[in-house]
PDB file of C-alpha atoms in Angstrom:
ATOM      1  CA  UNK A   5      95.317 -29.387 149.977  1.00  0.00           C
ATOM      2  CA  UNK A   6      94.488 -32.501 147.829  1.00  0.00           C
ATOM      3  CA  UNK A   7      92.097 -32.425 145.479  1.00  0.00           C
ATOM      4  CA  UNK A   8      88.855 -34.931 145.831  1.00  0.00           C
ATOM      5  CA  UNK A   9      89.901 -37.924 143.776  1.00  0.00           C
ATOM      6  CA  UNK A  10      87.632 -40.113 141.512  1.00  0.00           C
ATOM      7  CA  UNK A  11      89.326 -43.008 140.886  1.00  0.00           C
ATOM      8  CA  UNK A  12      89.315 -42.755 137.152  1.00  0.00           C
ATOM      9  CA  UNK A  13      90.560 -40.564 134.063  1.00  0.00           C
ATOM     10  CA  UNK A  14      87.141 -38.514 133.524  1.00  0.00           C
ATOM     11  CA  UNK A  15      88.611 -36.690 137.496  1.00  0.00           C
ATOM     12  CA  UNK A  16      86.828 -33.701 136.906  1.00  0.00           C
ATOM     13  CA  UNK A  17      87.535 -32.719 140.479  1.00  0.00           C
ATOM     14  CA  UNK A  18      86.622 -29.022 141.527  1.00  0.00           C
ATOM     15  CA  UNK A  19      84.607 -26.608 140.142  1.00  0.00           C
ATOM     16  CA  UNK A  20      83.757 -23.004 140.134  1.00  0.00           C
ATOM     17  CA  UNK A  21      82.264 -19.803 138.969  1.00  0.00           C
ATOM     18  CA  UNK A  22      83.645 -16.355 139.491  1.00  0.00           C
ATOM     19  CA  UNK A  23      82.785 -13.052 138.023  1.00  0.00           C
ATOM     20  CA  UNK A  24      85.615 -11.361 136.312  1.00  0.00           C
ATOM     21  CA  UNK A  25      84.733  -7.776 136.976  1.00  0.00           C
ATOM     22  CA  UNK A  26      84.530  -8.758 140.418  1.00  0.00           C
ATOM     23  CA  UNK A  27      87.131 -10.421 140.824  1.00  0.00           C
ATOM     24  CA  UNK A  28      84.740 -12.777 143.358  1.00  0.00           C
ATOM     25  CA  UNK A  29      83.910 -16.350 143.039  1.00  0.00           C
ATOM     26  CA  UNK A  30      80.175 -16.665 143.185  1.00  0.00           C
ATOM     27  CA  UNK A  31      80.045 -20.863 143.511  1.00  0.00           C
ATOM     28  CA  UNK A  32      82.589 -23.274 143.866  1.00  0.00           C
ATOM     29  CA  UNK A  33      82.362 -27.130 144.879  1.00  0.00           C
ATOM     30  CA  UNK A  34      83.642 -28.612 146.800  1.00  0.00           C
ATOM     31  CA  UNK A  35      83.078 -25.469 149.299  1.00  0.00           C
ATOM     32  CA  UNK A  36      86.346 -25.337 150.769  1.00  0.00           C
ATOM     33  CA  UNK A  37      87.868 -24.115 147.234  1.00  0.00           C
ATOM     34  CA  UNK A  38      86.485 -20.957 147.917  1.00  0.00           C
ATOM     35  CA  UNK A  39      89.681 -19.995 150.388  1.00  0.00           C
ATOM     36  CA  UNK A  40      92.199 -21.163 148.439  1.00  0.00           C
ATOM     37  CA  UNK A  41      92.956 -22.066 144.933  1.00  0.00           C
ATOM     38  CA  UNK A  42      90.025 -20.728 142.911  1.00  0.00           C
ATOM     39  CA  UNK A  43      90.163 -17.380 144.753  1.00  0.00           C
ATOM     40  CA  UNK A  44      93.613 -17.134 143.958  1.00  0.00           C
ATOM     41  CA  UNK A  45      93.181 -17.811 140.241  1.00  0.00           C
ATOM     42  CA  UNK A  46      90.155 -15.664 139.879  1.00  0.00           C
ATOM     43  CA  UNK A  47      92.342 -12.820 141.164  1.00  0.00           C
ATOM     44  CA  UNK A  48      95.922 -13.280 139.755  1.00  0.00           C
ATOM     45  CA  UNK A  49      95.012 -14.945 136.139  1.00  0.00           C
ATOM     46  CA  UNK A  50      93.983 -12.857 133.599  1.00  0.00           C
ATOM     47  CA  UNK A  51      90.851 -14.099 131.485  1.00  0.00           C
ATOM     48  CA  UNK A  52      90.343 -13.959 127.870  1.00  0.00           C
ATOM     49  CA  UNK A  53      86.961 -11.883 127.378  1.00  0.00           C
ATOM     50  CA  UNK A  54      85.343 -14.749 126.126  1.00  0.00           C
ATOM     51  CA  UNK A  55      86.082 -18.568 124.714  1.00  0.00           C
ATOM     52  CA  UNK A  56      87.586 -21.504 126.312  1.00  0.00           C
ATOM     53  CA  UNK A  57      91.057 -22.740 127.454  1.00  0.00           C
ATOM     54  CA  UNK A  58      93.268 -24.746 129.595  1.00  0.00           C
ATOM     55  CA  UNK A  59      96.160 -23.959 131.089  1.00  0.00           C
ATOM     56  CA  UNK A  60      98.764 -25.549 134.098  1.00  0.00           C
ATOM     57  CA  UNK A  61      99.718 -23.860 137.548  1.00  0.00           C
ATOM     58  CA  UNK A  62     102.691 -24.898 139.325  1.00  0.00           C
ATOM     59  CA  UNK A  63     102.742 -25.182 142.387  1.00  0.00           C
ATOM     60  CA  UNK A  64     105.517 -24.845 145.233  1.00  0.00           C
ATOM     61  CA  UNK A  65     105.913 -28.640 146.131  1.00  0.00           C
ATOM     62  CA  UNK A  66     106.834 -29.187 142.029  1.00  0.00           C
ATOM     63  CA  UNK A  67     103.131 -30.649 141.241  1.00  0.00           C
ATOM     64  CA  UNK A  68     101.230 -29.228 138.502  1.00  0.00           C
ATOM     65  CA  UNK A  69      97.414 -28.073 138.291  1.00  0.00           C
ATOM     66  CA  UNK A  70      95.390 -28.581 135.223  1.00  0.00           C
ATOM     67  CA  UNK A  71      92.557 -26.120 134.711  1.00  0.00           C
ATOM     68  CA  UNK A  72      90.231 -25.497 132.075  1.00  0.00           C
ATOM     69  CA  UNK A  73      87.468 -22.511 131.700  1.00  0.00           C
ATOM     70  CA  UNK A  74      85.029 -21.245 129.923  1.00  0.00           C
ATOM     71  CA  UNK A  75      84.417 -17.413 130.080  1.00  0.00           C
ATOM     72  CA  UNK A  76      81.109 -15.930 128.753  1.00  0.00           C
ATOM     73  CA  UNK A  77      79.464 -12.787 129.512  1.00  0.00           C
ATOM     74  CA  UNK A  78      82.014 -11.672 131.957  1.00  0.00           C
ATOM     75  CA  UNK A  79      81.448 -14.978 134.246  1.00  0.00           C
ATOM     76  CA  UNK A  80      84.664 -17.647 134.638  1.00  0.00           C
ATOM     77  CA  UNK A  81      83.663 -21.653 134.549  1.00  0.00           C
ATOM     78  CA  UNK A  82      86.257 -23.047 135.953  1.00  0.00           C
ATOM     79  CA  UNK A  83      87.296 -26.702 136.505  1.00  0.00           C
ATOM     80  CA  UNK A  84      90.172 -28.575 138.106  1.00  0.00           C
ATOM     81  CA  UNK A  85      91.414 -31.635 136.534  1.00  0.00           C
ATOM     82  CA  UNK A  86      93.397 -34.896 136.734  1.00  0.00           C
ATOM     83  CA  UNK A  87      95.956 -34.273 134.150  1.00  0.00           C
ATOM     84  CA  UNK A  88      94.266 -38.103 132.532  1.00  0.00           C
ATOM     85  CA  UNK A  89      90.630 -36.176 131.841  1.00  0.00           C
ATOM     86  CA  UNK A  90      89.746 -35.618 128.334  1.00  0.00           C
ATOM     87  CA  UNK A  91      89.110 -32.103 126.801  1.00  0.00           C
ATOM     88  CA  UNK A  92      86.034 -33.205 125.496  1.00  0.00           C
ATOM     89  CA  UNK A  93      84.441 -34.074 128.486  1.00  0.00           C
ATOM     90  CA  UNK A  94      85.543 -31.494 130.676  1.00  0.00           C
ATOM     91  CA  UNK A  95      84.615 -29.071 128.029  1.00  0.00           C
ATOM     92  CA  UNK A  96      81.489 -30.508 127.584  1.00  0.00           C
ATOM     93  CA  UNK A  97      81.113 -30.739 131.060  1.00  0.00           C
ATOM     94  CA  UNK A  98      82.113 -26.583 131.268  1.00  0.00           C
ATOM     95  CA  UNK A  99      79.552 -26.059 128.729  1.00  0.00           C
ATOM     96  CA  UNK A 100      76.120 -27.463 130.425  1.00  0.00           C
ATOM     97  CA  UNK A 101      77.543 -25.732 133.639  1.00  0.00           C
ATOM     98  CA  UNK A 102      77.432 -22.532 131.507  1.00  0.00           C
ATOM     99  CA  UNK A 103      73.517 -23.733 130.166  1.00  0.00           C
ATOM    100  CA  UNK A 104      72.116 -24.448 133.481  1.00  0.00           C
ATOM    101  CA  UNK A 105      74.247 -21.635 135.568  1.00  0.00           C
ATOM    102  CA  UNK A 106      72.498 -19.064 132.941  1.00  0.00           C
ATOM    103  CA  UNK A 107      69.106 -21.008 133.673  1.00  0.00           C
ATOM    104  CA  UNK A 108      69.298 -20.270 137.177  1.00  0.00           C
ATOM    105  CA  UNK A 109      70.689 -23.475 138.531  1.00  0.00           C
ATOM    106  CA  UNK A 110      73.090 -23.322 141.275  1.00  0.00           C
ATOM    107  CA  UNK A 111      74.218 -24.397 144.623  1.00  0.00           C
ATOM    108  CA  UNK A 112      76.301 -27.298 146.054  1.00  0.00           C
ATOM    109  CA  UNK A 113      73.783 -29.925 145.138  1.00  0.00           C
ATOM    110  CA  UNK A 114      73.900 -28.908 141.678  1.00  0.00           C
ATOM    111  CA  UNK A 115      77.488 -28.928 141.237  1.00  0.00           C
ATOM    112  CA  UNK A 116      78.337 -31.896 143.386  1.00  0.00           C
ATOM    113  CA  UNK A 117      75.235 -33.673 140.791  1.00  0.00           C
ATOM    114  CA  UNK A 118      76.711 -32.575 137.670  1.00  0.00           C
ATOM    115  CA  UNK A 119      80.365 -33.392 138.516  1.00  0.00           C
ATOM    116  CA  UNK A 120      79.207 -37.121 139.730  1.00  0.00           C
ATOM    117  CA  UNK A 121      77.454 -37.445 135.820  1.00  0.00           C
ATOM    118  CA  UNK A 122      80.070 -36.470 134.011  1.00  0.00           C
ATOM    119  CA  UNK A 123      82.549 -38.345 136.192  1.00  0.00           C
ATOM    120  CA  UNK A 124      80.952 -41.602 134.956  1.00  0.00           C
ATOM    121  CA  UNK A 125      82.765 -43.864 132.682  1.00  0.00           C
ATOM    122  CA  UNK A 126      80.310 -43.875 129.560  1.00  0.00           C
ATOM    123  CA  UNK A 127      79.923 -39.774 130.022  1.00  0.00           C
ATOM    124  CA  UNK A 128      81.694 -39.948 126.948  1.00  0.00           C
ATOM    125  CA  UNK A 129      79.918 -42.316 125.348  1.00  0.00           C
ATOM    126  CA  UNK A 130      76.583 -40.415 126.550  1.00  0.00           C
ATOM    127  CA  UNK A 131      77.903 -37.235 124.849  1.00  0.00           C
ATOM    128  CA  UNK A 132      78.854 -38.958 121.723  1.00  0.00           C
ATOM    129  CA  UNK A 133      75.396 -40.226 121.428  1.00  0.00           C
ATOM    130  CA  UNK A 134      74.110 -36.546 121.697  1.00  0.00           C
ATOM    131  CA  UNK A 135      76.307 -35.369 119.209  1.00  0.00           C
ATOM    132  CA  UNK A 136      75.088 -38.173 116.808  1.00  0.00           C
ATOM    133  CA  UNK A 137      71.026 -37.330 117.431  1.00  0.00           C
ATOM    134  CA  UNK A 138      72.223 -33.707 117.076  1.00  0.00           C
ATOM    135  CA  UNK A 139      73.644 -34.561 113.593  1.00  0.00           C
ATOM    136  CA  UNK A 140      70.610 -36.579 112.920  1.00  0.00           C
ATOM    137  CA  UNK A 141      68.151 -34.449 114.182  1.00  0.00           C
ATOM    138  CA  UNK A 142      70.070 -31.768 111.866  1.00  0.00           C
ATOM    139  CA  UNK A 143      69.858 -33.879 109.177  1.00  0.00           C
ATOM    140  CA  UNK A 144      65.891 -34.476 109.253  1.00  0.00           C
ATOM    141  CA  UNK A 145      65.763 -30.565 109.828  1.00  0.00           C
ATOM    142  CA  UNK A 146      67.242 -30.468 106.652  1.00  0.00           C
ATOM    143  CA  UNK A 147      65.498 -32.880 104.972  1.00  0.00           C
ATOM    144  CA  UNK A 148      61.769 -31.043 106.003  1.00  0.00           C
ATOM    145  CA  UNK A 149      63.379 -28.251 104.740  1.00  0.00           C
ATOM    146  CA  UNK A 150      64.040 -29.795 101.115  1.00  0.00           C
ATOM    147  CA  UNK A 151      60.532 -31.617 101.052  1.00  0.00           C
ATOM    148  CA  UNK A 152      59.172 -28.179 102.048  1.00  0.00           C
ATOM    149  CA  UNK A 153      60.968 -26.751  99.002  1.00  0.00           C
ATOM    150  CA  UNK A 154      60.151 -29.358  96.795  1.00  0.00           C
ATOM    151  CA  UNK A 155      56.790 -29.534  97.956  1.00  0.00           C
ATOM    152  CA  UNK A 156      56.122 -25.722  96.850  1.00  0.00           C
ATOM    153  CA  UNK A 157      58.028 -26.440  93.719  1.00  0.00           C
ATOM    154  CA  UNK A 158      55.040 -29.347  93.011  1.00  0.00           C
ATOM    155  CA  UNK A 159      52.516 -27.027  93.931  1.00  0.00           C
ATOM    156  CA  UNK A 160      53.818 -24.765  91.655  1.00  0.00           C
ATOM    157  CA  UNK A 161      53.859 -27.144  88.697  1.00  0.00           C
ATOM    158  CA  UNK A 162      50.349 -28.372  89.484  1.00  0.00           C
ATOM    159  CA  UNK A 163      49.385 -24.716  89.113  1.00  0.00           C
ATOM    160  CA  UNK A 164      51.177 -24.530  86.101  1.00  0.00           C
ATOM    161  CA  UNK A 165      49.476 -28.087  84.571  1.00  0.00           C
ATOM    162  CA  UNK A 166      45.972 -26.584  85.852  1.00  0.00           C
ATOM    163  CA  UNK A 167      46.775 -23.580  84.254  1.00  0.00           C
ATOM    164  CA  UNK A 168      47.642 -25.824  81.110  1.00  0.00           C
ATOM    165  CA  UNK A 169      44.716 -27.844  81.144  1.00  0.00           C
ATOM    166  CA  UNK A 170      42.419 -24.919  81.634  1.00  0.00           C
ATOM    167  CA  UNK A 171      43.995 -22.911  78.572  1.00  0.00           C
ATOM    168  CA  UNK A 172      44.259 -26.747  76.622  1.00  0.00           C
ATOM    169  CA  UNK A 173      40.263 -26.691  77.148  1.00  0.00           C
ATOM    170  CA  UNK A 174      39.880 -22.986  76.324  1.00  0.00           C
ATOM    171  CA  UNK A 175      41.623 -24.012  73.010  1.00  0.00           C
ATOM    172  CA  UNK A 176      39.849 -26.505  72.436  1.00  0.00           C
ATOM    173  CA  UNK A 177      36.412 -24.572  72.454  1.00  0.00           C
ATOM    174  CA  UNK A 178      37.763 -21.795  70.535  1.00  0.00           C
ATOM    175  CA  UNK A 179      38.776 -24.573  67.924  1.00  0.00           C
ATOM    176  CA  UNK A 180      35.413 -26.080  67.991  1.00  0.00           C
ATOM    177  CA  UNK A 181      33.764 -22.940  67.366  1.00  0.00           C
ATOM    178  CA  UNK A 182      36.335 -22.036  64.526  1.00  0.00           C
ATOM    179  CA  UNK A 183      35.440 -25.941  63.038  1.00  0.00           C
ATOM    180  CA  UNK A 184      31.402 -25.286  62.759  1.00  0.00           C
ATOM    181  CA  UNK A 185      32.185 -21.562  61.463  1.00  0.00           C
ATOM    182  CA  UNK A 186      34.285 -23.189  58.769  1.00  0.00           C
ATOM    183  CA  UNK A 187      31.860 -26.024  57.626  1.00  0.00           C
ATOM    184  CA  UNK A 188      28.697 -23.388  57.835  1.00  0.00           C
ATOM    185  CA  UNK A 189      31.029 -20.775  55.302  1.00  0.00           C
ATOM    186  CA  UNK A 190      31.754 -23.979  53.246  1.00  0.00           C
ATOM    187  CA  UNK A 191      27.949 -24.879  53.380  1.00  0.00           C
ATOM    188  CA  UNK A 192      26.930 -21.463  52.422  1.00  0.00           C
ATOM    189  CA  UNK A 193      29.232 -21.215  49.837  1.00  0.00           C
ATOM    190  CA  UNK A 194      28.544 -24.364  48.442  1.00  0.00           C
ATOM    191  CA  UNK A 195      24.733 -23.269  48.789  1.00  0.00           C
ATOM    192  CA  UNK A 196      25.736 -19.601  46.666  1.00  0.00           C
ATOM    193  CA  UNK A 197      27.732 -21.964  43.901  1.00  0.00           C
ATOM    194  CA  UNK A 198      24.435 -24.440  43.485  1.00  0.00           C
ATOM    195  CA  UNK A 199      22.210 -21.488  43.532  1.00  0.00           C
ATOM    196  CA  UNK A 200      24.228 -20.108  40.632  1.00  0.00           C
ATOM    197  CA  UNK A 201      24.961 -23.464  38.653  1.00  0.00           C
ATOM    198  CA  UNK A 202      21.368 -23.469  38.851  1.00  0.00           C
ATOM    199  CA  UNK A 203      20.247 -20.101  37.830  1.00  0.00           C
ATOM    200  CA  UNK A 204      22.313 -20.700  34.568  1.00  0.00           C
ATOM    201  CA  UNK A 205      20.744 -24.026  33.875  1.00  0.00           C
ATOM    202  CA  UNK A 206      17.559 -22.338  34.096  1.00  0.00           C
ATOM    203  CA  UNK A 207      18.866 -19.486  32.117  1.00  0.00           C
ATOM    204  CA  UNK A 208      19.714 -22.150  29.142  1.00  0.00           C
ATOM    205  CA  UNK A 209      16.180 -23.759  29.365  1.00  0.00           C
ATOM    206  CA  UNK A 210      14.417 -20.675  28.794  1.00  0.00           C
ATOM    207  CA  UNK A 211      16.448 -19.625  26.268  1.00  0.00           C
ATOM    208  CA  UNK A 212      16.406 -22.979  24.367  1.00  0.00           C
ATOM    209  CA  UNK A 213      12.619 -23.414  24.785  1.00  0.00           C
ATOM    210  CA  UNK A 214      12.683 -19.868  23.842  1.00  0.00           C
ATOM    211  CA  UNK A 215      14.828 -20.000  20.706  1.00  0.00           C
ATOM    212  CA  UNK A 216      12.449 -23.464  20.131  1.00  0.00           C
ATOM    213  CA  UNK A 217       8.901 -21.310  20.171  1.00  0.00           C
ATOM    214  CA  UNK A 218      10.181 -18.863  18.073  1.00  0.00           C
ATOM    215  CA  UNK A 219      11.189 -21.638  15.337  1.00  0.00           C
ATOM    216  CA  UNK A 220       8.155 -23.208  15.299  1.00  0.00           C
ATOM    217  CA  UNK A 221       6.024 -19.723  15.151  1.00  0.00           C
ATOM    218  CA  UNK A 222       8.259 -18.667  12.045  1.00  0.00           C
ATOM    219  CA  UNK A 223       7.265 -21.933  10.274  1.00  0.00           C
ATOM    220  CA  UNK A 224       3.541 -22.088  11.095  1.00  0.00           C
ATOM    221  CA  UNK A 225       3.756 -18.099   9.386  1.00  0.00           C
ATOM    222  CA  UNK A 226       5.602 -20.216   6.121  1.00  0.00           C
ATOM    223  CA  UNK A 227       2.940 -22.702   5.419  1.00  0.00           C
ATOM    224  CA  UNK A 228       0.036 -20.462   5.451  1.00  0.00           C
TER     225      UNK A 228
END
């Protein structure tokens, strides 16, 4: 049987899914795979439990089949190949088969759909531009992430200022009440030191005038 040609090197060509426990191929496109090749396969190869690979079948006339797959929870993606297509594509291609199969997308529509977009010419170029707003969008993830971070790391050191400022002003009252206790001792003991430099002056007088009276009594008592 020939396999359905697309006139370029992205020939992803047939396509199927199997389950390995089974041993039964649950969708294939185009339909008539069923019968032949892919049953065969399913039944004869033996499946890693899980990952990708691709691997060559000979075949009695000398040609070669290319297949690649994709096992994951015990289901087979398998696709036949030009030997031209690129593992990135068909891989690719193997992988959104994988998403949407698990999504509950299937049937010959589906297949025949997603084989005809990744059979165009720019499906590469398409894919490379998802990888690039992945990487991107990973990037700006990243960057949120780091603004978050830095963002709690501001509000933490305006806490820390308010917290400053509020123990600054605390401080500050404390050393304005410290300031008036200081100039009312000084006051007071200014006050006590006058109050004493006075008492002594007043001391003095009375003695002088004192010692005077008694002078002037002793010689009024000499005359007479």
């Amino acid at each position: 049987m020939s396999a359905v040609s697309f006139g370029h090197e992205y020939a992803l060509q047939e396509v199927c899914i199997a389950n390995l426990q089974s041993k039964r191929v649950l969708e294939c496109y185009p339909p008539r795979s069923r019968e032949d090749r892919f049953n065969f396969l399913v039944s004869k190869v033996k499946f890693a439990a899980s990952g990708r690979n691709t691997f060559k079948h000979s075949l009695r006339s000398g040609e070669v089949d290319v297949y690649h797959c994709f096992v994951k929870d015990n289901l087979v993606y398998l696709c036949y190949t030009s030997a031209e297509a690129k593992l990135r594509v068909v891989y690719n291609f193997l992988a959104e088969l994988e998403e949407c199969y698990a999504n509950g997308q299937s049937g010959n529509d589906f297949l025949r759909s997603l084989l005809d977009k990744w059979n165009q010419p720019d499906a590469d170029k398409v894919n490379a531009a998802r990888v690039k707003v992945d990487q991107i969008k990973q990037v700006m993830i990243q960057n949120i992430e780091k603004a978050l971070v830095r963002g709690a790391a501001l509000n933490e050191l305006e806490d820390r200022t308010n917290h400053l400022a509020e123990s600054a002003q605390a401080f500050e009252s404390s050393a304005r009440e410290l300031k008036c206790k200081f100039i009312r001792e000084k006051w007071k003991l200014i006050a006590i030191i006058v109050g004493i430099i006075v008492g002594i002056i007043i001391i003095i007088v009375v003695a002088v005038v004192a010692s005077n009276g008694g002078r002037r009594l002793l010689a009024d008592i000499d005359v007479d």
